[in-house]
mmCIF file of C-alpha atoms in Angstrom:
data_model
loop_
_atom_site.group_PDB
_atom_site.id
_atom_site.type_symbol
_atom_site.label_atom_id
_atom_site.label_comp_id
_atom_site.label_asym_id
_atom_site.label_seq_id
_atom_site.Cartn_x
_atom_site.Cartn_y
_atom_site.Cartn_z
ATOM 1 C CA GLY A 123 -24.036 27.086 -10.339
ATOM 2 C CA ASP A 124 -26.733 27.956 -12.171
ATOM 3 C CA SER A 125 -29.878 27.890 -10.373
ATOM 4 C CA VAL A 126 -33.252 28.393 -10.561
ATOM 5 C CA THR A 127 -35.882 29.762 -8.086
ATOM 6 C CA GLN A 128 -40.865 30.080 -8.488
ATOM 7 C CA MET A 129 -42.901 30.895 -5.607
ATOM 8 C CA GLU A 130 -43.694 27.815 -4.400
ATOM 9 C CA GLY A 131 -47.650 27.022 -4.123
ATOM 10 C CA PRO A 132 -49.641 25.946 -4.775
ATOM 11 C CA VAL A 133 -51.292 28.714 -5.937
ATOM 12 C CA THR A 134 -55.419 28.271 -6.428
ATOM 13 C CA LEU A 135 -57.609 30.784 -9.004
ATOM 14 C CA SER A 136 -60.899 30.800 -10.345
ATOM 15 C CA GLU A 137 -61.499 30.536 -13.684
ATOM 16 C CA GLU A 138 -60.729 34.251 -15.621
ATOM 17 C CA ALA A 139 -58.471 35.263 -13.728
ATOM 18 C CA PHE A 140 -55.156 36.331 -14.354
ATOM 19 C CA LEU A 141 -52.029 34.213 -13.563
ATOM 20 C CA THR A 142 -48.530 35.136 -12.312
ATOM 21 C CA ILE A 143 -46.007 32.058 -11.433
ATOM 22 C CA ASN A 144 -42.474 34.688 -10.701
ATOM 23 C CA CYS A 145 -39.686 32.811 -11.630
ATOM 24 C CA THR A 146 -35.687 34.351 -11.225
ATOM 25 C CA TYR A 147 -32.361 32.675 -11.877
ATOM 26 C CA THR A 148 -28.701 33.260 -11.292
ATOM 27 C CA ALA A 149 -26.459 31.507 -13.837
ATOM 28 C CA THR A 150 -23.236 32.670 -14.365
ATOM 29 C CA GLY A 151 -23.099 32.946 -18.050
ATOM 30 C CA TYR A 152 -26.259 33.699 -20.998
ATOM 31 C CA PRO A 153 -28.845 31.173 -20.344
ATOM 32 C CA SER A 154 -32.028 29.711 -22.451
ATOM 33 C CA LEU A 155 -35.116 29.946 -19.902
ATOM 34 C CA PHE A 156 -38.159 27.748 -20.137
ATOM 35 C CA TRP A 157 -41.411 26.899 -19.064
ATOM 36 C CA TYR A 158 -42.235 23.113 -18.205
ATOM 37 C CA VAL A 159 -46.473 22.124 -17.990
ATOM 38 C CA GLN A 160 -46.737 18.583 -15.842
ATOM 39 C CA TYR A 161 -50.606 17.935 -16.454
ATOM 40 C CA PRO A 162 -51.266 14.942 -13.864
ATOM 41 C CA GLY A 163 -50.530 11.756 -14.696
ATOM 42 C CA GLU A 164 -48.512 12.952 -17.554
ATOM 43 C CA GLY A 165 -44.903 13.761 -18.036
ATOM 44 C CA LEU A 166 -44.033 17.304 -19.013
ATOM 45 C CA GLN A 167 -44.104 19.032 -21.643
ATOM 46 C CA LEU A 168 -42.941 22.348 -23.719
ATOM 47 C CA LEU A 169 -44.368 25.112 -23.268
ATOM 48 C CA LEU A 170 -42.760 27.815 -24.423
ATOM 49 C CA LYS A 171 -39.072 29.670 -24.004
ATOM 50 C CA ALA A 172 -36.590 32.454 -24.359
ATOM 51 C CA THR A 173 -33.061 32.535 -26.115
ATOM 52 C CA LYS A 174 -32.181 35.884 -25.442
ATOM 53 C CA ALA A 175 -33.110 39.367 -23.013
ATOM 54 C CA ASP A 176 -36.519 41.022 -23.972
ATOM 55 C CA ASP A 177 -36.478 37.839 -26.275
ATOM 56 C CA LYS A 178 -40.693 36.594 -25.644
ATOM 57 C CA GLY A 179 -41.976 33.356 -25.371
ATOM 58 C CA SER A 180 -45.264 32.409 -25.815
ATOM 59 C CA ASN A 181 -48.224 30.003 -26.645
ATOM 60 C CA LYS A 182 -51.650 28.770 -25.823
ATOM 61 C CA GLY A 183 -51.773 32.410 -24.258
ATOM 62 C CA PHE A 184 -49.573 31.969 -21.811
ATOM 63 C CA GLU A 185 -46.358 34.416 -21.597
ATOM 64 C CA ALA A 186 -43.499 34.598 -20.310
ATOM 65 C CA THR A 187 -39.592 37.930 -21.434
ATOM 66 C CA TYR A 188 -36.666 37.224 -20.880
ATOM 67 C CA ARG A 189 -36.040 40.094 -17.927
ATOM 68 C CA LYS A 190 -31.830 40.336 -17.830
ATOM 69 C CA GLU A 191 -31.140 43.525 -15.729
ATOM 70 C CA THR A 192 -33.403 41.657 -13.238
ATOM 71 C CA THR A 193 -33.217 37.932 -13.897
ATOM 72 C CA SER A 194 -36.815 37.055 -14.076
ATOM 73 C CA PHE A 195 -38.699 35.107 -16.397
ATOM 74 C CA HIS A 196 -41.931 35.585 -14.942
ATOM 75 C CA LEU A 197 -45.172 33.283 -17.031
ATOM 76 C CA GLU A 198 -48.825 34.563 -16.900
ATOM 77 C CA LYS A 199 -51.925 34.232 -18.509
ATOM 78 C CA GLY A 200 -54.621 36.933 -18.906
ATOM 79 C CA SER A 201 -57.435 34.220 -18.019
ATOM 80 C CA VAL A 202 -57.152 30.909 -17.206
ATOM 81 C CA GLN A 203 -58.981 27.896 -17.391
ATOM 82 C CA VAL A 204 -59.790 24.334 -15.375
ATOM 83 C CA SER A 205 -57.733 22.965 -18.280
ATOM 84 C CA ASP A 206 -54.513 25.342 -16.675
ATOM 85 C CA SER A 207 -55.043 23.305 -14.035
ATOM 86 C CA ALA A 208 -50.953 21.440 -14.285
ATOM 87 C CA VAL A 209 -47.628 21.928 -12.977
ATOM 88 C CA TYR A 210 -45.788 24.665 -13.758
ATOM 89 C CA PHE A 211 -41.903 24.577 -13.918
ATOM 90 C CA CYS A 212 -39.327 27.068 -15.155
ATOM 91 C CA ALA A 213 -35.693 26.286 -15.750
ATOM 92 C CA LEU A 214 -33.151 27.051 -18.050
ATOM 93 C CA SER A 215 -29.822 25.767 -19.914
ATOM 94 C CA GLN A 216 -27.103 26.166 -21.218
ATOM 95 C CA VAL A 217 -24.927 25.064 -24.864
ATOM 96 C CA GLU A 218 -21.825 25.549 -22.693
ATOM 97 C CA TYR A 219 -23.093 22.688 -20.159
ATOM 98 C CA GLY A 220 -24.597 20.624 -23.252
ATOM 99 C CA ASN A 221 -28.373 21.929 -22.675
ATOM 100 C CA LYS A 222 -28.150 20.706 -19.267
ATOM 101 C CA LEU A 223 -31.747 21.460 -17.749
ATOM 102 C CA VAL A 224 -31.586 23.180 -13.923
ATOM 103 C CA PHE A 225 -35.323 22.969 -13.190
ATOM 104 C CA GLY A 226 -37.305 25.659 -10.462
ATOM 105 C CA ALA A 227 -39.252 23.952 -7.655
ATOM 106 C CA GLY A 228 -42.356 23.666 -9.853
ATOM 107 C CA THR A 229 -45.493 25.354 -8.987
ATOM 108 C CA ILE A 230 -48.230 23.791 -8.742
ATOM 109 C CA LEU A 231 -51.624 25.439 -9.702
ATOM 110 C CA ARG A 232 -55.743 24.799 -9.315
ATOM 111 C CA VAL A 233 -58.346 26.519 -11.335
ATOM 112 C CA LYS A 234 -61.549 25.881 -9.582
ATOM 113 C CA SER A 235 -65.049 26.858 -11.793
ATOM 114 C CA ASP B 1445 -45.110 12.367 -33.933
ATOM 115 C CA VAL B 1446 -41.270 11.625 -32.184
ATOM 116 C CA LYS B 1447 -40.943 10.202 -28.680
ATOM 117 C CA VAL B 1448 -39.234 9.433 -25.750
ATOM 118 C CA THR B 1449 -40.452 6.273 -24.453
ATOM 119 C CA GLN B 1450 -39.843 4.963 -20.690
ATOM 120 C CA SER B 1451 -40.678 1.172 -21.052
ATOM 121 C CA SER B 1452 -42.525 0.681 -17.251
ATOM 122 C CA ARG B 1453 -45.664 3.293 -15.935
ATOM 123 C CA TYR B 1454 -45.503 1.800 -12.605
ATOM 124 C CA LEU B 1455 -42.769 -0.610 -11.465
ATOM 125 C CA VAL B 1456 -41.984 -1.786 -7.683
ATOM 126 C CA LYS B 1457 -39.649 -3.465 -6.813
ATOM 127 C CA ARG B 1458 -37.915 -4.433 -2.853
ATOM 128 C CA THR B 1459 -34.884 -3.847 -1.152
ATOM 129 C CA GLY B 1460 -31.711 -4.148 -2.398
ATOM 130 C CA GLU B 1461 -32.956 -5.564 -6.082
ATOM 131 C CA LYS B 1462 -31.371 -4.480 -8.776
ATOM 132 C CA VAL B 1463 -33.938 -2.401 -10.570
ATOM 133 C CA PHE B 1464 -33.359 -1.354 -14.804
ATOM 134 C CA LEU B 1465 -34.929 1.979 -15.588
ATOM 135 C CA GLU B 1466 -35.179 1.774 -19.425
ATOM 136 C CA CYS B 1467 -35.809 4.694 -21.949
ATOM 137 C CA VAL B 1468 -35.292 5.064 -25.496
ATOM 138 C CA GLN B 1469 -35.445 8.035 -27.983
ATOM 139 C CA ASP B 1470 -36.432 8.213 -31.937
ATOM 140 C CA MET B 1471 -35.116 11.440 -32.780
ATOM 141 C CA ASP B 1472 -31.295 10.817 -33.243
ATOM 142 C CA HIS B 1473 -31.095 13.291 -30.434
ATOM 143 C CA GLU B 1474 -26.548 13.483 -29.335
ATOM 144 C CA ASN B 1475 -28.216 13.862 -24.941
ATOM 145 C CA MET B 1476 -29.861 12.046 -23.433
ATOM 146 C CA PHE B 1477 -30.916 13.262 -19.827
ATOM 147 C CA TRP B 1478 -32.283 11.229 -16.362
ATOM 148 C CA TYR B 1479 -33.744 13.083 -13.554
ATOM 149 C CA ARG B 1480 -35.662 12.105 -10.763
ATOM 150 C CA GLN B 1481 -39.685 14.099 -9.481
ATOM 151 C CA ASP B 1482 -39.743 14.553 -5.901
ATOM 152 C CA PRO B 1483 -42.772 16.796 -4.331
ATOM 153 C CA GLY B 1484 -41.437 20.894 -3.196
ATOM 154 C CA LEU B 1485 -37.436 19.407 -4.999
ATOM 155 C CA GLY B 1486 -37.925 19.944 -8.436
ATOM 156 C CA LEU B 1487 -36.136 17.810 -10.999
ATOM 157 C CA ARG B 1488 -32.865 16.839 -10.270
ATOM 158 C CA LEU B 1489 -30.337 15.340 -12.026
ATOM 159 C CA ILE B 1490 -28.974 11.525 -11.773
ATOM 160 C CA TYR B 1491 -26.681 10.874 -14.767
ATOM 161 C CA PHE B 1492 -25.930 12.829 -17.975
ATOM 162 C CA SER B 1493 -24.503 11.646 -21.741
ATOM 163 C CA TYR B 1494 -24.097 13.093 -25.311
ATOM 164 C CA ASP B 1495 -22.661 9.897 -26.746
ATOM 165 C CA VAL B 1496 -22.482 6.830 -26.301
ATOM 166 C CA LYS B 1497 -20.744 5.404 -23.916
ATOM 167 C CA MET B 1498 -20.076 8.200 -22.499
ATOM 168 C CA LYS B 1499 -21.661 9.175 -19.192
ATOM 169 C CA GLU B 1500 -21.649 12.524 -16.705
ATOM 170 C CA LYS B 1501 -22.677 12.916 -13.446
ATOM 171 C CA GLY B 1502 -26.199 15.482 -12.416
ATOM 172 C CA ASP B 1503 -26.205 16.213 -9.334
ATOM 173 C CA ILE B 1504 -27.873 13.774 -7.245
ATOM 174 C CA PRO B 1505 -25.385 10.269 -8.727
ATOM 175 C CA GLU B 1506 -25.328 8.162 -6.080
ATOM 176 C CA GLY B 1507 -27.190 4.600 -5.727
ATOM 177 C CA TYR B 1508 -27.366 5.324 -9.475
ATOM 178 C CA SER B 1509 -25.842 4.090 -12.351
ATOM 179 C CA VAL B 1510 -26.232 5.019 -16.240
ATOM 180 C CA SER B 1511 -25.494 2.943 -19.743
ATOM 181 C CA ARG B 1512 -25.182 4.345 -22.686
ATOM 182 C CA GLU B 1513 -24.878 0.999 -25.481
ATOM 183 C CA LYS B 1514 -26.517 2.566 -28.681
ATOM 184 C CA LYS B 1515 -26.902 6.043 -29.337
ATOM 185 C CA GLU B 1516 -31.311 5.381 -28.514
ATOM 186 C CA ARG B 1517 -31.267 3.946 -25.460
ATOM 187 C CA PHE B 1518 -30.349 5.464 -21.943
ATOM 188 C CA SER B 1519 -30.788 2.718 -19.076
ATOM 189 C CA LEU B 1520 -30.745 4.352 -15.121
ATOM 190 C CA ILE B 1521 -29.838 1.666 -13.280
ATOM 191 C CA LEU B 1522 -30.077 1.308 -8.610
ATOM 192 C CA GLU B 1523 -27.446 -1.513 -7.697
ATOM 193 C CA SER B 1524 -29.303 -1.782 -4.721
ATOM 194 C CA ALA B 1525 -33.097 -0.306 -4.322
ATOM 195 C CA SER B 1526 -33.466 1.837 -0.939
ATOM 196 C CA THR B 1527 -37.066 2.867 0.456
ATOM 197 C CA ASN B 1528 -35.487 6.393 0.097
ATOM 198 C CA GLN B 1529 -35.445 5.924 -4.033
ATOM 199 C CA THR B 1530 -39.254 5.756 -4.239
ATOM 200 C CA SER B 1531 -39.685 8.574 -6.622
ATOM 201 C CA MET B 1532 -40.795 9.812 -10.066
ATOM 202 C CA TYR B 1533 -37.652 9.528 -12.680
ATOM 203 C CA LEU B 1534 -37.987 11.048 -16.224
ATOM 204 C CA CYS B 1535 -36.027 10.209 -19.454
ATOM 205 C CA ALA B 1536 -34.748 13.209 -20.980
ATOM 206 C CA SER B 1537 -33.196 13.999 -24.590
ATOM 207 C CA SER B 1538 -32.140 17.061 -26.812
ATOM 208 C CA PRO B 1539 -30.053 17.763 -29.543
ATOM 209 C CA LEU B 1540 -26.319 18.378 -29.242
ATOM 210 C CA GLY B 1541 -24.966 22.299 -29.700
ATOM 211 C CA THR B 1542 -27.755 24.964 -29.596
ATOM 212 C CA GLY B 1543 -29.334 26.415 -27.287
ATOM 213 C CA MET B 1544 -33.181 26.721 -27.989
ATOM 214 C CA ALA B 1545 -32.586 23.152 -27.749
ATOM 215 C CA GLU B 1546 -35.374 21.248 -25.574
ATOM 216 C CA ALA B 1547 -35.555 18.646 -24.439
ATOM 217 C CA PHE B 1548 -38.977 15.559 -25.047
ATOM 218 C CA PHE B 1549 -39.445 14.341 -21.287
ATOM 219 C CA GLY B 1550 -41.000 10.700 -21.078
ATOM 220 C CA GLN B 1551 -43.740 9.242 -19.437
ATOM 221 C CA GLY B 1552 -41.862 8.784 -16.857
ATOM 222 C CA THR B 1553 -41.838 5.765 -14.599
ATOM 223 C CA ARG B 1554 -43.600 5.890 -10.644
ATOM 224 C CA LEU B 1555 -41.158 4.079 -8.349
ATOM 225 C CA THR B 1556 -41.957 2.419 -5.308
ATOM 226 C CA VAL B 1557 -39.068 1.225 -3.175
ATOM 227 C CA VAL B 1558 -40.649 -1.541 0.040
#
C-alpha cells in the first residue's frame, strides 16, 4: 500500500538556521502531497500542499517541491523561529481512495533562541 | 470560521468501559475520519466514512466501531476500553471528489484508560 517515510527527529536548530525535513513516499498512482503541522497542545493544521509533479507548495516561509522522479517532498525554510517549534507530518492522499490521508511518523522540530 | 469540533479534550476512563468520542463538522463535508496518534507512529487511520450510514475500516479498526447517523457527526466507539487504547484521537473531515482536498482536523481528544 501507499506509505510515507520521514526523517527521524527530534531536529534541534538555533533560531535563523536553515531547515530541511526529508520526506519520501511510495504510491501506486499520482498522489497529492501535504505537510501538516501540529503545535503543542493543538490539532493538525495544513501547512502546504502540491498536487502534481514540479508543483511547489509554500506558506509562512516554508516550501516543498513535488519531485516525482525521486518520489520526494522535502520541507524547507530559510530561517526558522522559536515559534516554528512543532511536529511536522508529511502526508499523501489519492482521489481513488476518497482522499484518505496516509501520514508519515512525524518529525519533532525544536528551535532554540 | 470552518470547524471540526471534538466533544472532549481530555478523557479518563476505566478498563472495560464503553467509550464514545464525538466529532462534529460544520463544512458539509462528505468524508470523515478517525485517527489515533502515538509517538513515533504518526497518525494511523481507524475508520472513515464517505457518507451517512457508510463506514470503512482503516488500518487499525480492531477494538473500535463507528457511527454516522447524520452527515455532520461521526462517533468513535470503544466497545470495551483497554489500556493499549490510551492515545490521542483525532477526527478530520474533507470534501469528496478532488485530490486538492485538504483535511480539516479537530483539536484532538487525549484518552487515558486506567
